[in-house]
Amino acid sequence: MRIRPLAALIPLSLALAATPAFAEQDIDKMNGSVTAEAGGEYGSLSTVNGSITIREGATVRQVETVNGGITIQANAKVGGAETVNGGIRLEDGASARELDVVNGAVRLGRNSRIEGDVEAVNGSVRAEAGAEIVGNVENVNGALIFDHARVGGQLATRHGDITLDASTVEGGIRVEKPNTRWWSFERKRAPRIVILAGSVVGGEMVFEQEVELYVHPDAKVGKQSGIAPRMIDSPDAPRAD
């Protein structure tokens, strides 16, 4: 899991000024929200304490905040989007190059698209019908839930549950070994992997710790390795919260 230092996300006006302009304007704040207006073109949008909203149809190269959420409205296009304390939400048809969250959830609306990776250290990732992530999806804590969505890379978690509902994961699933230094603060229940009807896991499923695994008869999964999972044989599969 790549965790970037906090200082790396604090905007620096001098650094932005030295960067060639990507589009019409940059916005750099210390306090307060930032908005990219509908249909506009922007370079870098950044704030330390405040949310960022990318309105419908806008195009932005880079979006960064430390304390605040990021909303990317329908059909807007963003390069990278990063926040330390706050979630990221893509509405229907929005797209981004990559998403990076430390504390907060990621929500991907219908037919949204991520060209690279999604990382959420402490937070869930949910993808609705038609959403596509070309790269990998990784977190430490929080559920990974995909509903008629597609992941081109791998799903990786340490303590999160995973639910695939008629979804495809081309690069397999990895459940990483718990960090024993944080054991007293982390969840004790084994992660639960639920693969429902119509789902496909194209790559290997690697379990570095004990997990509960449910695979519907109409799902397709690849090879399993590592610690043997506890199989759940029930008509009603438990889903991630």
PDB file of C-alpha atoms in Angstrom:
ATOM      1  CA  MET A   1       0.000   0.000   0.000  1.00  0.00           C
ATOM      2  CA  ARG A   2       1.465   3.349  -1.042  1.00  0.00           C
ATOM      3  CA  ILE A   3       0.744   6.057   1.523  1.00  0.00           C
ATOM      4  CA  ARG A   4       1.946   9.483   0.491  1.00  0.00           C
ATOM      5  CA  PRO A   5       3.302  11.888   3.139  1.00  0.00           C
ATOM      6  CA  LEU A   6       0.837  14.581   4.193  1.00  0.00           C
ATOM      7  CA  ALA A   7       3.162  17.371   3.096  1.00  0.00           C
ATOM      8  CA  ALA A   8       3.044  16.079  -0.461  1.00  0.00           C
ATOM      9  CA  LEU A   9      -0.630  16.992  -0.690  1.00  0.00           C
ATOM     10  CA  ILE A  10      -0.322  20.568   0.656  1.00  0.00           C
ATOM     11  CA  PRO A  11      -0.462  22.930  -2.333  1.00  0.00           C
ATOM     12  CA  LEU A  12       2.474  25.230  -2.968  1.00  0.00           C
ATOM     13  CA  SER A  13       1.772  28.317  -5.030  1.00  0.00           C
ATOM     14  CA  LEU A  14       5.358  28.622  -6.222  1.00  0.00           C
ATOM     15  CA  ALA A  15       5.406  25.059  -7.477  1.00  0.00           C
ATOM     16  CA  LEU A  16       2.161  25.563  -9.344  1.00  0.00           C
ATOM     17  CA  ALA A  17       3.409  28.785 -10.891  1.00  0.00           C
ATOM     18  CA  ALA A  18       6.499  26.988 -12.179  1.00  0.00           C
ATOM     19  CA  THR A  19       4.412  24.332 -13.915  1.00  0.00           C
ATOM     20  CA  PRO A  20       3.319  25.037 -17.490  1.00  0.00           C
ATOM     21  CA  ALA A  21      -0.405  25.744 -17.665  1.00  0.00           C
ATOM     22  CA  PHE A  22      -2.442  22.779 -18.787  1.00  0.00           C
ATOM     23  CA  ALA A  23      -5.625  24.710 -19.329  1.00  0.00           C
ATOM     24  CA  GLU A  24      -7.254  28.049 -18.666  1.00  0.00           C
ATOM     25  CA  GLN A  25      -6.642  28.477 -14.938  1.00  0.00           C
ATOM     26  CA  ASP A  26      -5.352  27.081 -11.661  1.00  0.00           C
ATOM     27  CA  ILE A  27      -7.025  27.618  -8.279  1.00  0.00           C
ATOM     28  CA  ASP A  28      -4.965  27.342  -5.094  1.00  0.00           C
ATOM     29  CA  LYS A  29      -6.478  27.959  -1.627  1.00  0.00           C
ATOM     30  CA  MET A  30      -5.531  27.392   1.982  1.00  0.00           C
ATOM     31  CA  ASN A  31      -9.094  27.478   3.379  1.00  0.00           C
ATOM     32  CA  GLY A  32     -12.391  27.182   1.579  1.00  0.00           C
ATOM     33  CA  SER A  33     -14.066  25.097  -1.077  1.00  0.00           C
ATOM     34  CA  VAL A  34     -13.110  25.096  -4.755  1.00  0.00           C
ATOM     35  CA  THR A  35     -15.439  24.683  -7.735  1.00  0.00           C
ATOM     36  CA  ALA A  36     -14.709  23.994 -11.399  1.00  0.00           C
ATOM     37  CA  GLU A  37     -17.631  25.414 -13.318  1.00  0.00           C
ATOM     38  CA  ALA A  38     -19.613  23.320 -15.789  1.00  0.00           C
ATOM     39  CA  GLY A  39     -17.875  22.884 -19.116  1.00  0.00           C
ATOM     40  CA  GLY A  40     -14.766  24.769 -18.015  1.00  0.00           C
ATOM     41  CA  GLU A  41     -11.131  23.754 -18.467  1.00  0.00           C
ATOM     42  CA  TYR A  42      -8.716  23.907 -15.528  1.00  0.00           C
ATOM     43  CA  GLY A  43      -5.170  22.967 -14.675  1.00  0.00           C
ATOM     44  CA  SER A  44      -4.679  22.353 -10.940  1.00  0.00           C
ATOM     45  CA  LEU A  45      -7.333  22.782  -8.247  1.00  0.00           C
ATOM     46  CA  SER A  46      -6.088  22.582  -4.671  1.00  0.00           C
ATOM     47  CA  THR A  47      -7.120  23.498  -1.141  1.00  0.00           C
ATOM     48  CA  VAL A  48      -6.004  22.457   2.328  1.00  0.00           C
ATOM     49  CA  ASN A  49      -9.254  22.831   4.278  1.00  0.00           C
ATOM     50  CA  GLY A  50     -12.212  22.552   1.967  1.00  0.00           C
ATOM     51  CA  SER A  51     -14.098  20.414  -0.515  1.00  0.00           C
ATOM     52  CA  ILE A  52     -13.679  20.414  -4.282  1.00  0.00           C
ATOM     53  CA  THR A  53     -16.508  20.112  -6.805  1.00  0.00           C
ATOM     54  CA  ILE A  54     -15.998  19.471 -10.509  1.00  0.00           C
ATOM     55  CA  ARG A  55     -19.239  20.412 -12.213  1.00  0.00           C
ATOM     56  CA  GLU A  56     -20.800  18.601 -15.155  1.00  0.00           C
ATOM     57  CA  GLY A  57     -18.665  18.439 -18.273  1.00  0.00           C
ATOM     58  CA  ALA A  58     -15.652  20.264 -16.804  1.00  0.00           C
ATOM     59  CA  THR A  59     -12.076  19.120 -17.490  1.00  0.00           C
ATOM     60  CA  VAL A  60      -9.384  19.335 -14.782  1.00  0.00           C
ATOM     61  CA  ARG A  61      -5.785  18.091 -14.847  1.00  0.00           C
ATOM     62  CA  GLN A  62      -5.199  17.620 -11.084  1.00  0.00           C
ATOM     63  CA  VAL A  63      -7.381  17.873  -7.957  1.00  0.00           C
ATOM     64  CA  GLU A  64      -5.951  17.870  -4.411  1.00  0.00           C
ATOM     65  CA  THR A  65      -7.306  18.590  -0.940  1.00  0.00           C
ATOM     66  CA  VAL A  66      -6.158  17.638   2.559  1.00  0.00           C
ATOM     67  CA  ASN A  67      -9.337  18.027   4.615  1.00  0.00           C
ATOM     68  CA  GLY A  68     -12.338  17.750   2.333  1.00  0.00           C
ATOM     69  CA  GLY A  69     -14.196  15.571  -0.116  1.00  0.00           C
ATOM     70  CA  ILE A  70     -14.069  15.623  -3.898  1.00  0.00           C
ATOM     71  CA  THR A  71     -17.151  15.380  -6.118  1.00  0.00           C
ATOM     72  CA  ILE A  72     -16.793  14.823  -9.863  1.00  0.00           C
ATOM     73  CA  GLN A  73     -20.147  15.403 -11.499  1.00  0.00           C
ATOM     74  CA  ALA A  74     -21.630  13.701 -14.547  1.00  0.00           C
ATOM     75  CA  ASN A  75     -19.418  13.545 -17.632  1.00  0.00           C
ATOM     76  CA  ALA A  76     -16.627  15.597 -16.060  1.00  0.00           C
ATOM     77  CA  LYS A  77     -13.023  14.520 -16.708  1.00  0.00           C
ATOM     78  CA  VAL A  78     -10.206  14.686 -14.153  1.00  0.00           C
ATOM     79  CA  GLY A  79      -6.579  13.617 -14.197  1.00  0.00           C
ATOM     80  CA  GLY A  80      -5.496  12.658 -10.685  1.00  0.00           C
ATOM     81  CA  ALA A  81      -7.695  13.226  -7.631  1.00  0.00           C
ATOM     82  CA  GLU A  82      -6.239  13.036  -4.097  1.00  0.00           C
ATOM     83  CA  THR A  83      -7.549  13.688  -0.596  1.00  0.00           C
ATOM     84  CA  VAL A  84      -6.286  12.805   2.885  1.00  0.00           C
ATOM     85  CA  ASN A  85      -9.443  13.228   4.973  1.00  0.00           C
ATOM     86  CA  GLY A  86     -12.505  13.000   2.765  1.00  0.00           C
ATOM     87  CA  GLY A  87     -14.060  10.769   0.149  1.00  0.00           C
ATOM     88  CA  ILE A  88     -14.176  10.929  -3.637  1.00  0.00           C
ATOM     89  CA  ARG A  89     -17.411  10.516  -5.580  1.00  0.00           C
ATOM     90  CA  LEU A  90     -17.773  10.176  -9.343  1.00  0.00           C
ATOM     91  CA  GLU A  91     -21.254  10.691 -10.725  1.00  0.00           C
ATOM     92  CA  ASP A  92     -22.637   8.914 -13.793  1.00  0.00           C
ATOM     93  CA  GLY A  93     -20.315   9.015 -16.793  1.00  0.00           C
ATOM     94  CA  ALA A  94     -17.496  10.867 -15.025  1.00  0.00           C
ATOM     95  CA  SER A  95     -13.888   9.795 -15.538  1.00  0.00           C
ATOM     96  CA  ALA A  96     -10.487  10.185 -13.880  1.00  0.00           C
ATOM     97  CA  ARG A  97      -6.947   8.981 -14.418  1.00  0.00           C
ATOM     98  CA  GLU A  98      -6.459   7.768 -10.832  1.00  0.00           C
ATOM     99  CA  LEU A  99      -7.891   8.197  -7.329  1.00  0.00           C
ATOM    100  CA  ASP A 100      -5.958   8.304  -4.056  1.00  0.00           C
ATOM    101  CA  VAL A 101      -7.655   8.556  -0.621  1.00  0.00           C
ATOM    102  CA  VAL A 102      -6.195   8.065   2.857  1.00  0.00           C
ATOM    103  CA  ASN A 103      -9.288   8.363   5.089  1.00  0.00           C
ATOM    104  CA  GLY A 104     -12.533   8.265   3.161  1.00  0.00           C
ATOM    105  CA  ALA A 105     -14.736   6.280   0.808  1.00  0.00           C
ATOM    106  CA  VAL A 106     -14.687   6.089  -2.992  1.00  0.00           C
ATOM    107  CA  ARG A 107     -17.974   5.972  -4.903  1.00  0.00           C
ATOM    108  CA  LEU A 108     -18.103   5.316  -8.647  1.00  0.00           C
ATOM    109  CA  GLY A 109     -21.392   6.065 -10.391  1.00  0.00           C
ATOM    110  CA  ARG A 110     -22.888   4.294 -13.358  1.00  0.00           C
ATOM    111  CA  ASN A 111     -20.647   4.123 -16.435  1.00  0.00           C
ATOM    112  CA  SER A 112     -17.845   6.030 -14.743  1.00  0.00           C
ATOM    113  CA  ARG A 113     -14.272   5.164 -15.669  1.00  0.00           C
ATOM    114  CA  ILE A 114     -10.863   5.194 -13.975  1.00  0.00           C
ATOM    115  CA  GLU A 115      -7.937   4.857 -16.371  1.00  0.00           C
ATOM    116  CA  GLY A 116      -5.432   3.800 -13.690  1.00  0.00           C
ATOM    117  CA  ASP A 117      -5.539   2.699 -10.052  1.00  0.00           C
ATOM    118  CA  VAL A 118      -7.816   3.387  -7.094  1.00  0.00           C
ATOM    119  CA  GLU A 119      -6.242   3.471  -3.617  1.00  0.00           C
ATOM    120  CA  ALA A 120      -8.183   4.032  -0.395  1.00  0.00           C
ATOM    121  CA  VAL A 121      -6.212   3.284   2.760  1.00  0.00           C
ATOM    122  CA  ASN A 122      -9.070   3.511   5.266  1.00  0.00           C
ATOM    123  CA  GLY A 123     -12.266   3.527   3.287  1.00  0.00           C
ATOM    124  CA  SER A 124     -14.601   1.476   1.165  1.00  0.00           C
ATOM    125  CA  VAL A 125     -14.767   1.398  -2.635  1.00  0.00           C
ATOM    126  CA  ARG A 126     -18.153   0.951  -4.336  1.00  0.00           C
ATOM    127  CA  ALA A 127     -18.712   0.749  -8.087  1.00  0.00           C
ATOM    128  CA  GLU A 128     -22.134   0.834  -9.730  1.00  0.00           C
ATOM    129  CA  ALA A 129     -23.330  -0.741 -12.963  1.00  0.00           C
ATOM    130  CA  GLY A 130     -21.110  -0.090 -15.955  1.00  0.00           C
ATOM    131  CA  ALA A 131     -18.273   1.427 -13.946  1.00  0.00           C
ATOM    132  CA  GLU A 132     -14.793   0.401 -15.067  1.00  0.00           C
ATOM    133  CA  ILE A 133     -11.397   0.609 -13.359  1.00  0.00           C
ATOM    134  CA  VAL A 134      -8.633  -0.179 -15.820  1.00  0.00           C
ATOM    135  CA  GLY A 135      -5.944  -0.633 -13.155  1.00  0.00           C
ATOM    136  CA  ASN A 136      -5.850  -2.042  -9.623  1.00  0.00           C
ATOM    137  CA  VAL A 137      -8.030  -1.384  -6.581  1.00  0.00           C
ATOM    138  CA  GLU A 138      -6.351  -1.461  -3.170  1.00  0.00           C
ATOM    139  CA  ASN A 139      -7.220  -0.638   0.424  1.00  0.00           C
ATOM    140  CA  VAL A 140      -6.398  -1.660   3.990  1.00  0.00           C
ATOM    141  CA  ASN A 141      -9.735  -1.231   5.767  1.00  0.00           C
ATOM    142  CA  GLY A 142     -13.166  -1.006   4.173  1.00  0.00           C
ATOM    143  CA  ALA A 143     -15.429  -3.020   1.922  1.00  0.00           C
ATOM    144  CA  LEU A 144     -14.819  -3.422  -1.823  1.00  0.00           C
ATOM    145  CA  ILE A 145     -18.219  -3.715  -3.526  1.00  0.00           C
ATOM    146  CA  PHE A 146     -18.746  -4.062  -7.273  1.00  0.00           C
ATOM    147  CA  ASP A 147     -22.232  -4.248  -8.820  1.00  0.00           C
ATOM    148  CA  HIS A 148     -22.138  -5.102 -12.526  1.00  0.00           C
ATOM    149  CA  ALA A 149     -18.755  -3.384 -12.805  1.00  0.00           C
ATOM    150  CA  ARG A 150     -15.318  -4.284 -14.170  1.00  0.00           C
ATOM    151  CA  VAL A 151     -11.771  -4.143 -12.819  1.00  0.00           C
ATOM    152  CA  GLY A 152      -8.961  -4.673 -15.304  1.00  0.00           C
ATOM    153  CA  GLY A 153      -6.310  -5.202 -12.631  1.00  0.00           C
ATOM    154  CA  GLN A 154      -6.246  -6.776  -9.184  1.00  0.00           C
ATOM    155  CA  LEU A 155      -8.375  -6.288  -6.063  1.00  0.00           C
ATOM    156  CA  ALA A 156      -6.231  -6.158  -2.917  1.00  0.00           C
ATOM    157  CA  THR A 157      -7.192  -5.624   0.716  1.00  0.00           C
ATOM    158  CA  ARG A 158      -5.934  -6.426   4.192  1.00  0.00           C
ATOM    159  CA  HIS A 159      -9.075  -6.288   6.336  1.00  0.00           C
ATOM    160  CA  GLY A 160     -11.907  -5.461   3.948  1.00  0.00           C
ATOM    161  CA  ASP A 161     -14.759  -7.654   2.767  1.00  0.00           C
ATOM    162  CA  ILE A 162     -15.223  -8.068  -0.992  1.00  0.00           C
ATOM    163  CA  THR A 163     -18.518  -8.494  -2.836  1.00  0.00           C
ATOM    164  CA  LEU A 164     -18.722  -9.078  -6.596  1.00  0.00           C
ATOM    165  CA  ASP A 165     -22.225  -9.002  -8.064  1.00  0.00           C
ATOM    166  CA  ALA A 166     -22.181  -9.905 -11.756  1.00  0.00           C
ATOM    167  CA  SER A 167     -18.801  -8.172 -11.964  1.00  0.00           C
ATOM    168  CA  THR A 168     -15.450  -9.012 -13.550  1.00  0.00           C
ATOM    169  CA  VAL A 169     -11.985  -8.768 -12.003  1.00  0.00           C
ATOM    170  CA  GLU A 170      -9.366  -9.597 -14.617  1.00  0.00           C
ATOM    171  CA  GLY A 171      -6.299  -9.496 -12.367  1.00  0.00           C
ATOM    172  CA  GLY A 172      -7.423 -11.675  -9.481  1.00  0.00           C
ATOM    173  CA  ILE A 173      -7.874 -11.039  -5.754  1.00  0.00           C
ATOM    174  CA  ARG A 174      -5.271 -10.713  -2.999  1.00  0.00           C
ATOM    175  CA  VAL A 175      -6.012 -10.623   0.734  1.00  0.00           C
ATOM    176  CA  GLU A 176      -2.807  -9.503   2.408  1.00  0.00           C
ATOM    177  CA  LYS A 177      -1.359 -10.641   5.707  1.00  0.00           C
ATOM    178  CA  PRO A 178      -2.412  -8.495   8.712  1.00  0.00           C
ATOM    179  CA  ASN A 179       0.082  -6.026  10.122  1.00  0.00           C
ATOM    180  CA  THR A 180       0.834  -7.424  13.577  1.00  0.00           C
ATOM    181  CA  ARG A 181       2.083  -4.065  14.859  1.00  0.00           C
ATOM    182  CA  TRP A 182      -1.476  -2.742  14.601  1.00  0.00           C
ATOM    183  CA  TRP A 183      -3.176  -5.968  15.670  1.00  0.00           C
ATOM    184  CA  SER A 184      -4.870  -4.549  18.767  1.00  0.00           C
ATOM    185  CA  PHE A 185      -6.496  -1.840  16.659  1.00  0.00           C
ATOM    186  CA  GLU A 186      -7.558  -3.940  13.696  1.00  0.00           C
ATOM    187  CA  ARG A 187     -10.573  -6.119  13.135  1.00  0.00           C
ATOM    188  CA  LYS A 188     -10.318  -9.728  14.280  1.00  0.00           C
ATOM    189  CA  ARG A 189     -12.975 -11.319  12.030  1.00  0.00           C
ATOM    190  CA  ALA A 190     -11.669 -12.957   8.878  1.00  0.00           C
ATOM    191  CA  PRO A 191     -12.360 -10.985   5.683  1.00  0.00           C
ATOM    192  CA  ARG A 192     -15.356 -12.272   3.735  1.00  0.00           C
ATOM    193  CA  ILE A 193     -15.124 -12.738  -0.042  1.00  0.00           C
ATOM    194  CA  VAL A 194     -18.507 -13.116  -1.772  1.00  0.00           C
ATOM    195  CA  ILE A 195     -18.576 -13.860  -5.511  1.00  0.00           C
ATOM    196  CA  LEU A 196     -22.156 -13.845  -6.751  1.00  0.00           C
ATOM    197  CA  ALA A 197     -23.797 -15.178  -9.906  1.00  0.00           C
ATOM    198  CA  GLY A 198     -22.431 -13.865 -13.189  1.00  0.00           C
ATOM    199  CA  SER A 199     -19.132 -12.745 -11.681  1.00  0.00           C
ATOM    200  CA  VAL A 200     -15.729 -13.648 -13.143  1.00  0.00           C
ATOM    201  CA  VAL A 201     -12.354 -13.581 -11.413  1.00  0.00           C
ATOM    202  CA  GLY A 202      -9.861 -13.983 -14.216  1.00  0.00           C
ATOM    203  CA  GLY A 203      -6.638 -14.133 -12.227  1.00  0.00           C
ATOM    204  CA  GLU A 204      -5.410 -16.005  -9.186  1.00  0.00           C
ATOM    205  CA  MET A 205      -6.973 -15.584  -5.744  1.00  0.00           C
ATOM    206  CA  VAL A 206      -4.173 -15.311  -3.154  1.00  0.00           C
ATOM    207  CA  PHE A 207      -5.032 -15.545   0.545  1.00  0.00           C
ATOM    208  CA  GLU A 208      -2.231 -14.559   2.938  1.00  0.00           C
ATOM    209  CA  GLN A 209      -4.565 -14.923   5.915  1.00  0.00           C
ATOM    210  CA  GLU A 210      -7.709 -16.873   6.720  1.00  0.00           C
ATOM    211  CA  VAL A 211     -10.813 -15.715   4.822  1.00  0.00           C
ATOM    212  CA  GLU A 212     -14.438 -16.752   4.443  1.00  0.00           C
ATOM    213  CA  LEU A 213     -15.142 -17.481   0.777  1.00  0.00           C
ATOM    214  CA  TYR A 214     -18.523 -17.808  -0.931  1.00  0.00           C
ATOM    215  CA  VAL A 215     -18.587 -18.633  -4.660  1.00  0.00           C
ATOM    216  CA  HIS A 216     -21.941 -18.916  -6.422  1.00  0.00           C
ATOM    217  CA  PRO A 217     -22.247 -21.925  -8.767  1.00  0.00           C
ATOM    218  CA  ASP A 218     -22.818 -19.555 -11.684  1.00  0.00           C
ATOM    219  CA  ALA A 219     -19.623 -17.582 -11.008  1.00  0.00           C
ATOM    220  CA  LYS A 220     -16.197 -18.322 -12.489  1.00  0.00           C
ATOM    221  CA  VAL A 221     -13.000 -18.046 -10.476  1.00  0.00           C
ATOM    222  CA  GLY A 222      -9.352 -18.802 -11.061  1.00  0.00           C
ATOM    223  CA  LYS A 223      -6.750 -20.694  -9.088  1.00  0.00           C
ATOM    224  CA  GLN A 224      -6.521 -20.260  -5.301  1.00  0.00           C
ATOM    225  CA  SER A 225      -3.244 -20.173  -3.366  1.00  0.00           C
ATOM    226  CA  GLY A 226      -2.024 -19.437   0.134  1.00  0.00           C
ATOM    227  CA  ILE A 227      -4.144 -20.238   3.186  1.00  0.00           C
ATOM    228  CA  ALA A 228      -7.140 -22.436   2.353  1.00  0.00           C
ATOM    229  CA  PRO A 229     -10.365 -20.410   2.729  1.00  0.00           C
ATOM    230  CA  ARG A 230     -13.388 -21.369   4.804  1.00  0.00           C
ATOM    231  CA  MET A 231     -16.038 -22.065   2.186  1.00  0.00           C
ATOM    232  CA  ILE A 232     -19.562 -20.836   2.894  1.00  0.00           C
ATOM    233  CA  ASP A 233     -22.273 -23.139   1.558  1.00  0.00           C
ATOM    234  CA  SER A 234     -25.496 -21.164   1.796  1.00  0.00           C
ATOM    235  CA  PRO A 235     -28.188 -20.023  -0.677  1.00  0.00           C
ATOM    236  CA  ASP A 236     -28.102 -16.564   0.910  1.00  0.00           C
ATOM    237  CA  ALA A 237     -24.599 -15.163   0.598  1.00  0.00           C
ATOM    238  CA  PRO A 238     -23.521 -12.592   3.184  1.00  0.00           C
ATOM    239  CA  ARG A 239     -22.594  -9.333   1.478  1.00  0.00           C
ATOM    240  CA  ALA A 240     -20.068  -6.680   2.434  1.00  0.00           C
ATOM    241  CA  ASP A 241     -21.411  -3.787   4.472  1.00  0.00           C
TER     242      ASP A 241
END
